[in-house]
Each structure stands twice: as structure tokens, then as C-alpha cells.
Tab-separated table of C-alpha atoms and ligand atoms in Angstrom:
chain	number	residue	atom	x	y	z
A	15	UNK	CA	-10.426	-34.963	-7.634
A	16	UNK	CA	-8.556	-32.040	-6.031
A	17	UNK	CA	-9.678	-28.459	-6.286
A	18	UNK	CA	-8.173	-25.787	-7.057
A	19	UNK	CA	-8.909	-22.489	-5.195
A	20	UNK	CA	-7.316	-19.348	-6.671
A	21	UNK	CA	-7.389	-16.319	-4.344
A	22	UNK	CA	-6.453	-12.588	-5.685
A	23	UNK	CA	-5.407	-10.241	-3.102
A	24	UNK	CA	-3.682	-11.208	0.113
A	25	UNK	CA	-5.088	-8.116	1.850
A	26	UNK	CA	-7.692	-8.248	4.333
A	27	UNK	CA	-10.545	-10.442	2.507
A	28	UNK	CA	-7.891	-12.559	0.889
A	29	UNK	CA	-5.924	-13.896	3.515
A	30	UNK	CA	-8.814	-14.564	5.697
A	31	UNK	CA	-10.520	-16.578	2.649
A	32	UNK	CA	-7.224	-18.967	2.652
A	33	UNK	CA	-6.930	-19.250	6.175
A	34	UNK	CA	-10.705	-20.214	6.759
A	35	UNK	CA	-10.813	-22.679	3.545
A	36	UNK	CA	-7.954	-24.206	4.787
A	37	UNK	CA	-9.742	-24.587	8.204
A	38	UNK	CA	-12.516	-26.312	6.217
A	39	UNK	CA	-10.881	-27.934	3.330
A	40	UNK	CA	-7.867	-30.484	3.422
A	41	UNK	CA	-4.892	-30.131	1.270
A	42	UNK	CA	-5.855	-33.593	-0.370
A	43	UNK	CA	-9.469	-32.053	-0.892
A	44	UNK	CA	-8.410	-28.488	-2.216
A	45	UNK	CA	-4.856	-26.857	-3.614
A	46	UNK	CA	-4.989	-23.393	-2.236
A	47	UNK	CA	-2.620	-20.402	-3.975
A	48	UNK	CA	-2.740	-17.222	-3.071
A	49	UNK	CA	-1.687	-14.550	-5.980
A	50	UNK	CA	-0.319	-10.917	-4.598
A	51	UNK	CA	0.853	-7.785	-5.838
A	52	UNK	CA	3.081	-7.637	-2.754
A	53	UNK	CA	5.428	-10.142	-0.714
A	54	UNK	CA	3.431	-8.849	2.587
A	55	UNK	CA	0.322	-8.549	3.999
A	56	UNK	CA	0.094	-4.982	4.696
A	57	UNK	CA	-2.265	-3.390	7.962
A	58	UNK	CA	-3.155	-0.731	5.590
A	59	UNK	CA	-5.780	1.179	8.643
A	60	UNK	CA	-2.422	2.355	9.662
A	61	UNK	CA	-0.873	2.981	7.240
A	62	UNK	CA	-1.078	7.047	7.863
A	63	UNK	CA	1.330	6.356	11.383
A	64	UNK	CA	3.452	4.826	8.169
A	65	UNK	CA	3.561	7.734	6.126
A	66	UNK	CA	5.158	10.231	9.392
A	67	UNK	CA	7.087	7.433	10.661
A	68	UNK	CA	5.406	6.838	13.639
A	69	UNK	CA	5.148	3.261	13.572
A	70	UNK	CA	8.121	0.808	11.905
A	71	UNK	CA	7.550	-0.610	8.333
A	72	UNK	CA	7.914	-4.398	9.983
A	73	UNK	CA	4.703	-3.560	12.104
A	74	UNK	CA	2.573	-2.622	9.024
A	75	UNK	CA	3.962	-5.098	6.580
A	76	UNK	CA	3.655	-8.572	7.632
A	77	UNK	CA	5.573	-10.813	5.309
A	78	UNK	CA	3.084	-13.538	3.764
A	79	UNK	CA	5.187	-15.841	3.256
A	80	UNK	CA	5.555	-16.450	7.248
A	81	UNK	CA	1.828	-15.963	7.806
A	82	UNK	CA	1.422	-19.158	5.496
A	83	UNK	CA	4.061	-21.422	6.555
A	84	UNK	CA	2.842	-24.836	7.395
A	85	UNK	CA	-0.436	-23.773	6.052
A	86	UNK	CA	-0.334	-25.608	2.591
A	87	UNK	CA	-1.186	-22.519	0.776
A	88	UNK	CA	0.807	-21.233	-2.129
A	89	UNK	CA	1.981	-18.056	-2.664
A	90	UNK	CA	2.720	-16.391	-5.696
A	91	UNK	CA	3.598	-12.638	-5.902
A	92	UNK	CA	2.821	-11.030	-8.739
A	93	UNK	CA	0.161	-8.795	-10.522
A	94	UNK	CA	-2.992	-9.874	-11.824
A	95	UNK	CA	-3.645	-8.500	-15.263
A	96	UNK	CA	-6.472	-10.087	-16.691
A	97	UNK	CA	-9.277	-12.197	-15.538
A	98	UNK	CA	-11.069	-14.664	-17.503
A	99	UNK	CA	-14.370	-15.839	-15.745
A	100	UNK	CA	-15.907	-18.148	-18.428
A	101	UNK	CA	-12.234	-19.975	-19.502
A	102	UNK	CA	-11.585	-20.267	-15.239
A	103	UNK	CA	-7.986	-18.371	-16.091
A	104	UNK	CA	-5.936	-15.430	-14.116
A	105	UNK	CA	-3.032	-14.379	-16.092
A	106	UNK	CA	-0.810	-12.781	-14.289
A	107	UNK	CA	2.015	-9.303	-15.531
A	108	UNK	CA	4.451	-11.843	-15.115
A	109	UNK	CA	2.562	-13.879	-17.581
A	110	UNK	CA	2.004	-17.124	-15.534
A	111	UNK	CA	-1.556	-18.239	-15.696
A	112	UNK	CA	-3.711	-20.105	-13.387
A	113	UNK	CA	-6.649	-22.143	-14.118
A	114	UNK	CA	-9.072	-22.532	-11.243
A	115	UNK	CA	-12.058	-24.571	-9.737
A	116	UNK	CA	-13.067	-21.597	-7.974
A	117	UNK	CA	-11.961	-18.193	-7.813
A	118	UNK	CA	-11.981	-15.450	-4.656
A	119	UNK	CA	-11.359	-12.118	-6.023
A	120	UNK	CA	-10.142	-9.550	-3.184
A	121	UNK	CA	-8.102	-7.359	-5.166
A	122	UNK	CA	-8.839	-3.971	-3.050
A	123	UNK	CA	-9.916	-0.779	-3.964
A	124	UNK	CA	-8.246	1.640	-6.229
A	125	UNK	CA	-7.653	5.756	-5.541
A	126	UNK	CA	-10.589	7.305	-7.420
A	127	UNK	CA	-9.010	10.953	-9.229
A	128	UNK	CA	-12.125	11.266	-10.727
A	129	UNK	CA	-10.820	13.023	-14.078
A	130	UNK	CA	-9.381	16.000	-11.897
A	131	UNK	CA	-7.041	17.105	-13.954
A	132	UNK	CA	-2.998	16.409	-13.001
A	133	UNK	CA	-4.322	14.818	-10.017
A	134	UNK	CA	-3.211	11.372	-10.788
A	135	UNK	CA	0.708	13.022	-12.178
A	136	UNK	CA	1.521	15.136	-9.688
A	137	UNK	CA	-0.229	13.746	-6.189
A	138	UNK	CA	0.817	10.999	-3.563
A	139	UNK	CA	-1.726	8.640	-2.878
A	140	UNK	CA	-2.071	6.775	0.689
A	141	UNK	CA	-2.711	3.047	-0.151
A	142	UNK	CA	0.151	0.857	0.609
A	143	UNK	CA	3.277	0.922	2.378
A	144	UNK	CA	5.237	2.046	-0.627
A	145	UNK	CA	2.671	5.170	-0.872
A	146	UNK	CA	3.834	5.485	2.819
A	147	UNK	CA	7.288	5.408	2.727
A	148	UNK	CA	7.246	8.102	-0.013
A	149	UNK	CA	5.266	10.514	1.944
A	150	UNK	CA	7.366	10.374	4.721
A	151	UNK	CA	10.556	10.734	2.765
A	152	UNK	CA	9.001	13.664	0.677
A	153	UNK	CA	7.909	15.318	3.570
A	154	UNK	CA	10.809	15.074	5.132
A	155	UNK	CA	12.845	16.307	1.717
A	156	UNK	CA	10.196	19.483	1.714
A	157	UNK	CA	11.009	20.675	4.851
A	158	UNK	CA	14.892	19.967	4.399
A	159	UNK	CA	14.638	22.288	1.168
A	160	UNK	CA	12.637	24.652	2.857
A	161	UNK	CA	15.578	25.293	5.607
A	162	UNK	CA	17.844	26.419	2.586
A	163	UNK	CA	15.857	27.886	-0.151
A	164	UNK	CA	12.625	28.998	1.883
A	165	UNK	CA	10.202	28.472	-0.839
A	166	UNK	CA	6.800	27.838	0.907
A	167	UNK	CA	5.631	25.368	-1.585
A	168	UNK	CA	7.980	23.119	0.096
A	169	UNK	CA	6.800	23.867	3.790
A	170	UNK	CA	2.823	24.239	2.436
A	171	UNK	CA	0.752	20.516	2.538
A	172	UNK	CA	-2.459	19.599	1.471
A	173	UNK	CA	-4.077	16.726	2.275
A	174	UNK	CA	-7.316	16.603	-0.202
A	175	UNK	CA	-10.187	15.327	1.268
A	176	UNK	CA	-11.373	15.272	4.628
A	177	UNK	CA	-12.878	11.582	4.924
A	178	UNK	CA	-11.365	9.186	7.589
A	179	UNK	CA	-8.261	8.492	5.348
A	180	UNK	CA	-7.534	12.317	5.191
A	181	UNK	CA	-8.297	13.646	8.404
A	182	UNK	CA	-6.153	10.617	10.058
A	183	UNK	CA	-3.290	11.378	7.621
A	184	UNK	CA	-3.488	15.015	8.578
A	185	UNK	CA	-3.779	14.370	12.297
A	186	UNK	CA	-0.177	12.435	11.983
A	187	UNK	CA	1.327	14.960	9.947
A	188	UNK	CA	0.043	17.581	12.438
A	189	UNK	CA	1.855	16.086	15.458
A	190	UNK	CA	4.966	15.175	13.788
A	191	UNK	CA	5.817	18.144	11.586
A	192	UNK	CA	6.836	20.262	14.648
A	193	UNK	CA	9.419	18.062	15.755
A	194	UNK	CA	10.641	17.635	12.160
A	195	UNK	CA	10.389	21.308	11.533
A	196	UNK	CA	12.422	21.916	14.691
A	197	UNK	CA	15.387	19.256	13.882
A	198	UNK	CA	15.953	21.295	10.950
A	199	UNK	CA	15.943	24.429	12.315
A	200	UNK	CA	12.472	25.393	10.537
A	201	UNK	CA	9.719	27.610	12.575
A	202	UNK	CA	6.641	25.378	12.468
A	203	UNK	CA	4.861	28.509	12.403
A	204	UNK	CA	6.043	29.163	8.630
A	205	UNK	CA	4.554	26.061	7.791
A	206	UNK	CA	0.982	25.837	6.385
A	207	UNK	CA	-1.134	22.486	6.908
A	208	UNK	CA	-4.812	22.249	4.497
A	209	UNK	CA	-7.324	19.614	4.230
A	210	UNK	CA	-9.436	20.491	1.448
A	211	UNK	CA	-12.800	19.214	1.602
A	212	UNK	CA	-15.187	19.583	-1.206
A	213	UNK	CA	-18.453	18.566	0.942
A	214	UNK	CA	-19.945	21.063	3.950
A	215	UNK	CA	-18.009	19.734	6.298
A	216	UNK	CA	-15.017	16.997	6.667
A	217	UNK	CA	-16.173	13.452	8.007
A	218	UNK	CA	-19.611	13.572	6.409
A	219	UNK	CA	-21.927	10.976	7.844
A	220	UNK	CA	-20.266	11.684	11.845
A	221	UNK	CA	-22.336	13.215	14.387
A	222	UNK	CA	-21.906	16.678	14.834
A	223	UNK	CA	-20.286	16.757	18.481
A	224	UNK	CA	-17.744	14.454	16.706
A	225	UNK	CA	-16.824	16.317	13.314
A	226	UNK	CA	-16.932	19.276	15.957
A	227	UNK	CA	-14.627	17.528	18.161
A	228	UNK	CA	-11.916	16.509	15.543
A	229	UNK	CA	-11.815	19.983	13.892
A	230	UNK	CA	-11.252	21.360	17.129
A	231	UNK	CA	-8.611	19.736	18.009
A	232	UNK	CA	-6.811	19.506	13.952
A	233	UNK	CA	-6.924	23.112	14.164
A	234	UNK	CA	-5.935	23.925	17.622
A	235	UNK	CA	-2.619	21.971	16.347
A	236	UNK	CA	-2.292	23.995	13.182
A	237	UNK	CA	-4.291	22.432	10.853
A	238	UNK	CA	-6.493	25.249	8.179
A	239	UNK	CA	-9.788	23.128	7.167
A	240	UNK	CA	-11.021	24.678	3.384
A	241	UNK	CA	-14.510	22.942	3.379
A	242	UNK	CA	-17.215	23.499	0.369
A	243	UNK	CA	-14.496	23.586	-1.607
A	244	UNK	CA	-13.506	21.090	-4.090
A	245	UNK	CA	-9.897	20.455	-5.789
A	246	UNK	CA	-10.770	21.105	-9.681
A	247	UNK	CA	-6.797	20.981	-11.207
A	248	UNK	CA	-3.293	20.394	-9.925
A	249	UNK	CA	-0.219	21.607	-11.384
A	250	UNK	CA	3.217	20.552	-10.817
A	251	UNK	CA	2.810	22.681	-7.699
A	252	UNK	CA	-0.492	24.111	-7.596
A	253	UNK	CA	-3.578	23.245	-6.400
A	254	UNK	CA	-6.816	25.061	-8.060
A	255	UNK	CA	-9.724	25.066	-6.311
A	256	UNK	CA	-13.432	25.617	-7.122
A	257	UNK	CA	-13.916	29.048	-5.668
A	258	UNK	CA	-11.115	30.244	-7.827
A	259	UNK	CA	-8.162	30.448	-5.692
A	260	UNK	CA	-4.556	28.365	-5.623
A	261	UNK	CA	-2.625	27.032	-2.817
A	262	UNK	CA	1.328	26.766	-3.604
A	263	UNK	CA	2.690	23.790	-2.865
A	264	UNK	CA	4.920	20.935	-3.360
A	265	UNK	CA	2.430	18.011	-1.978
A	266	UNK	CA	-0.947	17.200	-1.983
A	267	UNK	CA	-1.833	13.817	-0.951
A	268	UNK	CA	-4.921	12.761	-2.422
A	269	UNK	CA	-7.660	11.025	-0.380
A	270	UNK	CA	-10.782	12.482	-2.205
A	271	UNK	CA	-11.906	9.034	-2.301
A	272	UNK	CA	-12.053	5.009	-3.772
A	273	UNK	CA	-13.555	2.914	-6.991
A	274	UNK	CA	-13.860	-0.675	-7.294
A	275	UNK	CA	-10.335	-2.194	-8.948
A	276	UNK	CA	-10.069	-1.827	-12.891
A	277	UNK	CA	-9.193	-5.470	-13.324
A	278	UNK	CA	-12.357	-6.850	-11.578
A	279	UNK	CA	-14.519	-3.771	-13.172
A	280	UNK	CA	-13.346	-4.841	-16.688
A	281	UNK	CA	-13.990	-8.823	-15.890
A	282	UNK	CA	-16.916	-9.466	-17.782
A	283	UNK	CA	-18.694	-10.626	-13.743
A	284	UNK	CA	-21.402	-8.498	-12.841
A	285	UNK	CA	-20.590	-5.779	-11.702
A	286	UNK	CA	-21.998	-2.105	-10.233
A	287	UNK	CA	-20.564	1.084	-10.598
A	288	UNK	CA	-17.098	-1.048	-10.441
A	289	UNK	CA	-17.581	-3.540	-7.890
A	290	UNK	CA	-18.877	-7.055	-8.529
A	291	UNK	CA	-22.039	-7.251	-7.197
A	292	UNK	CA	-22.383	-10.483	-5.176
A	293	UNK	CA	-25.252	-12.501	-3.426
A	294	UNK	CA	-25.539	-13.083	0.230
A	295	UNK	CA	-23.206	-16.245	-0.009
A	296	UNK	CA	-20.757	-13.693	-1.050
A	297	UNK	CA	-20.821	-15.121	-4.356
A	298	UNK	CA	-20.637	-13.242	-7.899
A	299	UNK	CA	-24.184	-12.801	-9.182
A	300	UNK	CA	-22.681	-13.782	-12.692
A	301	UNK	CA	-20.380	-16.268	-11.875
A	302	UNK	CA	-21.155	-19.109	-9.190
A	303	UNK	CA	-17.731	-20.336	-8.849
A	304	UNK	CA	-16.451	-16.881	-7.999
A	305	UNK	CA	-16.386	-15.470	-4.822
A	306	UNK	CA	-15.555	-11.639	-3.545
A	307	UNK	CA	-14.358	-10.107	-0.720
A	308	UNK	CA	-13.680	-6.536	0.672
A	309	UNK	CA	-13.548	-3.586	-1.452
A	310	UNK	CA	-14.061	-5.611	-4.871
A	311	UNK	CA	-17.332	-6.587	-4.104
A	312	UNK	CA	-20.626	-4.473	-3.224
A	313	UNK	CA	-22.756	-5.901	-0.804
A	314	UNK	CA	-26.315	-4.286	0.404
A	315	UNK	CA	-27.671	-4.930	3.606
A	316	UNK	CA	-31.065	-6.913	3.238
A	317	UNK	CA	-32.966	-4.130	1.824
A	318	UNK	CA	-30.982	-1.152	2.297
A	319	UNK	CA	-30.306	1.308	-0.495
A	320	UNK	CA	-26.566	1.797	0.442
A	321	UNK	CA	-23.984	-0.704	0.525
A	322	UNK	CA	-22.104	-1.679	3.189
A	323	UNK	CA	-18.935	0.843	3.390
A	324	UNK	CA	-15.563	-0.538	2.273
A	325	UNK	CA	-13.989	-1.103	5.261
A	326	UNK	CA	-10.804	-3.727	7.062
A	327	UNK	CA	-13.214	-5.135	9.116
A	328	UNK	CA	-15.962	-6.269	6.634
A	329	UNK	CA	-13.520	-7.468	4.190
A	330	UNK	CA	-12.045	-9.683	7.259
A	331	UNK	CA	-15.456	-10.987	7.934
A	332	UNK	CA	-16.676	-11.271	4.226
A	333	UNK	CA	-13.098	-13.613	3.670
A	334	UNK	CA	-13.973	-15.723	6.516
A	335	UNK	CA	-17.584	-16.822	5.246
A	336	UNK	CA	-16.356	-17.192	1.908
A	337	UNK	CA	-13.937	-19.756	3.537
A	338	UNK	CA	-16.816	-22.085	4.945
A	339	UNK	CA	-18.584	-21.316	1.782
A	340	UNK	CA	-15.922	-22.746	-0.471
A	341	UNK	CA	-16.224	-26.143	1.821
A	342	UNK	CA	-19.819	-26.015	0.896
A	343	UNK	CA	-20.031	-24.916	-2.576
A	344	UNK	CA	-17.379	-27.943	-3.143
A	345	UNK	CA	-19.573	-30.351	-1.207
A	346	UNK	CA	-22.932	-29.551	-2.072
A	347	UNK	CA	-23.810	-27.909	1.450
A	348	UNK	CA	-25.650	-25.026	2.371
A	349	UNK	CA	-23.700	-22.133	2.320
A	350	UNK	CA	-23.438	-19.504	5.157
A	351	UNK	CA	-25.313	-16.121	4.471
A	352	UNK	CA	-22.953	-13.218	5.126
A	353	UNK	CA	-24.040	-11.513	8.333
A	354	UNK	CA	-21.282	-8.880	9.299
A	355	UNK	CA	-21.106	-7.769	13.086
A	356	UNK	CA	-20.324	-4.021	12.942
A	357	UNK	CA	-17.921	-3.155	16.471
A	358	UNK	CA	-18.022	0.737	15.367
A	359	UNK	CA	-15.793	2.536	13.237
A	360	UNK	CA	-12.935	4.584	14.967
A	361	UNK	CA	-10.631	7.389	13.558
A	362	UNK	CA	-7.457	8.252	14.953
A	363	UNK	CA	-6.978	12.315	15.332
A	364	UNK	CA	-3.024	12.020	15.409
A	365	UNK	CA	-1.123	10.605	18.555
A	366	UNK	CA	-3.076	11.376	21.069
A	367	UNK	CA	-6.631	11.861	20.156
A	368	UNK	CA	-9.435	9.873	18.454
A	369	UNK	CA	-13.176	9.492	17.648
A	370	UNK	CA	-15.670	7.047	17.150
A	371	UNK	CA	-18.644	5.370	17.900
A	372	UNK	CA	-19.069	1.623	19.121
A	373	UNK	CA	-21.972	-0.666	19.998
A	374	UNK	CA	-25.439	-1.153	18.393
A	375	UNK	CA	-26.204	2.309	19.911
A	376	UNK	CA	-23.524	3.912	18.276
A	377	UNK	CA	-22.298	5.035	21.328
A	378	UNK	CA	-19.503	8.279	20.561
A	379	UNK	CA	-16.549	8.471	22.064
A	380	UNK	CA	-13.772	11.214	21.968
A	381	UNK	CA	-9.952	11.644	23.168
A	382	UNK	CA	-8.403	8.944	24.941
A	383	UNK	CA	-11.197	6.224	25.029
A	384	UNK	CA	-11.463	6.187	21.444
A	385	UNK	CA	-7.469	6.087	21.103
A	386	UNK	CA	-7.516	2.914	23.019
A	387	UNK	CA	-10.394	1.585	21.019
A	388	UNK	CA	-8.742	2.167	18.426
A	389	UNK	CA	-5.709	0.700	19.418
A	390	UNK	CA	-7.668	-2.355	20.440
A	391	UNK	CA	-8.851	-3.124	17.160
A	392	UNK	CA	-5.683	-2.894	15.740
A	393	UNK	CA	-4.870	-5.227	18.152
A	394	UNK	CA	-7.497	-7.430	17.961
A	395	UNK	CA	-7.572	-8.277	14.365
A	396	UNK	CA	-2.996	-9.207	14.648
A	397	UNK	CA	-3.893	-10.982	16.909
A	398	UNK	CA	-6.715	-12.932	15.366
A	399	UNK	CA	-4.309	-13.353	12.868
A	400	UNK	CA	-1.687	-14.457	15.248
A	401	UNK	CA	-3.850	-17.330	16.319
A	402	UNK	CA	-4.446	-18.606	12.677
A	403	UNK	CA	-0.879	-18.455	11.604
A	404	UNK	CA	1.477	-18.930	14.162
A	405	UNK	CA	2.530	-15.380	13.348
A	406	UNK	CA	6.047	-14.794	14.066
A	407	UNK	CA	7.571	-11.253	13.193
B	12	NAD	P1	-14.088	8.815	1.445
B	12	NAD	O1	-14.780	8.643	0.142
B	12	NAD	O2	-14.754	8.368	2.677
B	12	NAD	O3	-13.707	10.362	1.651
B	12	NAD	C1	-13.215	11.145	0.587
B	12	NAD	C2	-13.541	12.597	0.854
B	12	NAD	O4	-12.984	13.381	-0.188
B	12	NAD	C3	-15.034	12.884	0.860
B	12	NAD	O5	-15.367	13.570	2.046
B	12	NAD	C4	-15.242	13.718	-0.385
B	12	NAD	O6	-16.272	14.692	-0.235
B	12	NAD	C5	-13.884	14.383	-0.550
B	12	NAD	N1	-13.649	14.803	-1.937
B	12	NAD	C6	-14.007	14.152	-3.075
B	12	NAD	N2	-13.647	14.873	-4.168
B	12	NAD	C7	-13.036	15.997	-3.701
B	12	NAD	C8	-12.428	17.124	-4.329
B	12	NAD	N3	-12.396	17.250	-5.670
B	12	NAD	N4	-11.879	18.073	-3.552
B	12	NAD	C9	-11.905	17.960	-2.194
B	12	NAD	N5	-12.480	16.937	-1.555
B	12	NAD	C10	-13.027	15.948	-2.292
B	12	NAD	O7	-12.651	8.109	1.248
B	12	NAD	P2	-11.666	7.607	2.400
B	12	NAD	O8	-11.498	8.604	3.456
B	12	NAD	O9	-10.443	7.135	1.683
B	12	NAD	O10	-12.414	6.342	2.997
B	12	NAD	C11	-12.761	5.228	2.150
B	12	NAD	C12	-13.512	4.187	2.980
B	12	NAD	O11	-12.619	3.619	3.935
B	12	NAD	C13	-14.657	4.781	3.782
B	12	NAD	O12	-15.709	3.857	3.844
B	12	NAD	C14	-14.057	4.999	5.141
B	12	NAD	O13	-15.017	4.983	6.178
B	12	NAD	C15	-13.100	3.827	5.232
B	12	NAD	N6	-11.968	4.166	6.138
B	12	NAD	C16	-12.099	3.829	7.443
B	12	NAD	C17	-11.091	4.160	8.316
B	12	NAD	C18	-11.265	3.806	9.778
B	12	NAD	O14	-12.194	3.054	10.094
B	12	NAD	N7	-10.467	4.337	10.676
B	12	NAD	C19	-9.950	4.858	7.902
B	12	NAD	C20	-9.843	5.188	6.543
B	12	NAD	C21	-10.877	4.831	5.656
């Protein structure tokens, strides 16, 4: 009889679990839908050249419904609200409901605001193209009040935290506020650029030559790092901080960090601190005939205390063995063990500059070579994509 295979999410994880269990699996042998908040698949790594409009919408937003044409795959956009592991059922907001055979949750991650309060009111967050678009626009509103009114809380931003999402987003905003500030007759130099970070030091975990490197270069182009410093409280437009003092302002995006989703957390699979905690097959520890990919699940290197981190290009990997591994869990075969290959992790310090380190020697790289990589990998993964799905946008 023919299975059904429900996947959640047609992020990273998602869409690369229906590609690859359509590889394996025949339409006869397996219906495949594919539930998603969204109508397109969205490159969310750059989604911070989104947000200061240095890259179009069309190039971050990949419409789904082209990348699964001719694929057999349905697609059905809408939010998942509940999941019920032991009846096999996904209702949907819409209120459709799906029963499965098995189920691949890749739902994401969600902003964690950690009970700050008025964080979650009166912040923008940076984790889809909507959250994008609206950061561009407000910026661009901010600095268009500013050239009337001249209150600084319109031409004061704060990015908080100083991880890779926050120092890329402030890198962009850094080389593209100038120009902005100048078409509307603003001095840049009136304009005040934070990242707040409430550890030592921004981009905790890098080497020192590189954390060195990218606050050189943030604050040789304006950027005023607060570090050891924690957001505690936000206002309509103030920030509090730990030490006691306030910044003005009209925007703070928030980047202080990510949970496992709510809806996966609140499943009834196992789960830890959020995420479903999964075996080496990928599968849910609880739940056989549920697979995870990407940010929903946590998965440990063979005995390492820390999980891997929740990045594109483990998701990507983790949907692509849970692809096989749907073939085999249907047929009775071994299943594949997942075995990521790590090619480095790369930030982007605005236009022109970058760091990273690549290779099983982590080797570092800085300024142009690390742009390309990083280019590259962008590159890479559309098109991987490409080749699977006859992409055409
Ligand atoms: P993160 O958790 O890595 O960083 C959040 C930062 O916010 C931390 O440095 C934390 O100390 C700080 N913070 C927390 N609470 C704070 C507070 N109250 N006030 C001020 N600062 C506070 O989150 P992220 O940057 O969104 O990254 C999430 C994951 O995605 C990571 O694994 C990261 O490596 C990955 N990522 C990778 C890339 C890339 O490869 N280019 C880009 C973005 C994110």
C-alpha cells in the first residue's frame, strides 16, 4: 500500500528530505506533501543583504511551488498548529489535517527573547524575508524622519547581540546607511550604530585574530561594540542595559539568540531543552516513524557534550539522510547513520569583508578570500538545488 510521508518545514532540512525521498521512493511507493508556513523556500543565511536591500527579494525567496514541479510532491502552505505523534495527525491553522505513515519535522528555529522584558513588543527580529523587508523599510522610514524632525532615536540602531546573525546584520547596515543617510540629506556622522553584546566579546567561540579582525573593521566603518553588557528591558524606544545605562532609539533588532520551535517542543516526542532529541538515523528517540531535521532536532556528535550548532548546512545534510532513510525505514533496510561533513563556517563583515575558517584544520581566513568563500557556498548549495529541481527563477 502507498505511504504517506508528511514533511513540516520547506526550509533547509525539509526540502532536501522531499527531494532525496523522492530520489529513493516512487510516487506509486510513497505520496509525498510538503506543509509550509510560506509559498517559498527562503535562503535565510542571507537574509541580512535582505534586510539593507542589497540583494533582490526573488534571489532570497525561491518560490516552492517551481522547485517541486514535476517532482510529485505536494505542497500545502499553511501553518502547523498542533502535532499529534501517537494518532499520526498534523492539524494545520487552517484546520486541514493530515494523517501520516511517517512524519519529518523541520519546522526551524524560533527567536529566543528569553523573558527580557518588551523585547518580543517592541523589537524586529531577523528570520524570514518578511522580518527583512521590514527592517529595510523601517530603516529607511528612521532616517527619512530623522531629516525632518532630528530626533536621534530615529538615526540611533542597535543590533542586540553580537553572534554571526548580528554582527552580519550590522556589517550590512554599516555599509549601506551612508549612502542612505546621504540620499536624504542626513550626515552619517549624526548617526549612531551599537551591537550590544552581553558575553566578553562578540563572536564567542572565533579565534582571536578573527573576532579581532571583524571588530576592526565594524568599527573603523562606524560601528560602537557595547560588550559585557547584556540588554535587560526595552521600551517603546529604549533600550536598558545591565550596567544601568539607556540607549535612545527607535530600533533594535534582536539577535540575542534561538530555541527549538514551540510546536515541536510541546509535541509530546522527546525532546531536550526544546529540540527533539533524535538517534543517529536522524530519527525521534520517542517516535520511530518520525524523523527531524535542522534546527528542530538536537543531534550530538558520537560522544561529544555539545550538539552540533544549528546551522543551513547541517540541516541540508541531516534532510538528505533522512531521505534514504525513509526508503529504508519503509523497506526494512538498514538505515544510513548521519555523518555531517563540516566545509567551515563563514561570516560576512558587510560588502566587502568576511571571516571564517575552512578545512579539517580550521584554516582562518579574513577579507576577500573569505568573501568569496562565502559567496561560494551560497552558491554551491542553489546550485545543488538547481540540479535537483530544474530550478527556474
Ligand atoms: P547566537 O546564539 O549564536 O548569538 C546570540 C548572541 O547574543 C550571543 O553572543 C549572546 O551572548 C548574545 N546575547 C544573548 N542575550 C543577550 C542580551 N540579553 N543582551 C545582549 N546580548 C545577548 O545566535 P545567532 O547569531 O542567531 O546564531 C544562531 C546559530 O546560527 C549559530 O549556531 C550560528 O553559528 C548560526 N549562524 C551561522 C551563520 C553563518 O554561518 N554565516 C550566520 C548566522 C547564524
Amino acid at each position: 500500500m502507498s505511504k504517506h510521508i508528511l514533511i513540516l518545514g520547506g526550509g533547509y532540512g525539509g526540502l532536501l528530505s522531499a527531494l532525496s525521498a523522492r530520489e529513493h521512493l516512487s510516487a506509486e511507493e510513497a505520496t509525498i506533501t510538503v506543509v509550509n508556513r510560506f509559498p517559498t523556500h527562503q535562503i535565510i543565511t542571507e537574509l541580512h543583504r535582505l534586510a539593507v536591500g542589497n540583494l533582490s527579494e526573488k534571489a532570497v525567496a525561491l518560490p516552492l511551488e517551481k522547485l517541486l514541479r514535476g517532482k510529485d510532491i505536494n505542497l500545502e502552505i499553511g501553518t502547523v498548529e498542533t502535532i499529534s505523534p501517537d494518532e499520526k495527525r498534523v492539524v494545520l491553522s487552517n484546520g486541514k489535517s493530515f494523517d501520516y505513515s511517517a512524519l519529518v519535522v523541520a519546522l526551524g528555529s524560533e527567536t529566543a527573547f528569553f523573558g527580557i522584558p518588551g523585547l518580543q513588543e517592541h523589537s524586529f527580529t531577523l528570520k524570514s524575508v518578511n522580518d527583512a523587508n521590514k527592517i529595510r523599510q523601517h530603516v529607511e522610514d528612521c532616517i527619512e524622519s530623522y531629516s525632518k524632525t532630528k530626533n536621534k532615536a530615529d538615526a540611533t540602531f542597535v543590533v542586540g547581540g553580537g553572534g554571526l546573525t548580528g554582527i552580519e546584520l550590522v556589517g550590512e547596515l554599516a555599509d549601506m546607511l551612508p549612502g542612505l543617510c546621504r540620499s536624504k540629506g542626513v550626515d552619517f556622522n549624526e548617526v549612531e550604530l551599537y551591537c550590544v553584546e552581553a558575553a566578553p566579546s562578540i563572536l564567542m567561540g572565533f579565534a582571536p585574530e578573527l573576532i579581532e579582525r571583524a571588530t576592526t573593521s565594524l568599527s573603523k566603518r562606524g560601528v560602537k561594540f557595547l560588550t559585557g553588557v547584556a540588554i535587560t528591558e526595552m521600551q517603546e524606544s529604549t533600550v536598558s542595559l545591565k550596567d544601568g545605562s539607556t540607549i535612545e532609539t527607535n530600533t533594535l533588532v534582536w539577535t540575542g539568540g534561538v530555541q527549538g520551535n514551540s510546536v515541536v517542543a510541546n509535541c509530546g516526542i522527546e525532546v531536550n531543552r526544546g529540540r527533539a532529541t533524535v538517534s543517529e538515523f536522524l530519527q525521534s528517540t520517542s517516535h520511530p516513524d518520525v524523523f527531524v531535521a535542522g534546527d528542530s532536532a538536537v543531534v550530538f556528535p558520537a560522544g561529544a557534550e555539545r550538539p552540533f550548532p544549528p546551522t543551513a548546512q547541517l540541516a541540508w545534510q541531516m534532510g538528505e539522510t533522512i531521505g534514504y532513510n525513509l526508503f529504508a525505514h519503509f523497506n526494512g533496510a538498514p538505515m544510513d547513520s548521519f555523518t555531517p561533513v563540516f566545509s567551515g563556517t563563514l561570516g560576512s563583515l558587510g560588502r566587502k569583508d568576511a571571516i571564517g575558517s575552512i578545512g579539517a584544520n580550521q584554516t582562518r581566513l579574513k577579507g576577500l578570500p573569505a568573501s568569496l568563500m562565502k559567496e561560494a557556498s551560497n552558491i554551491r548549495y542553489l546550485s545543488h538545488i538547481k540540479g535537483l529541481f530544474a530550478l527556474a527563477y
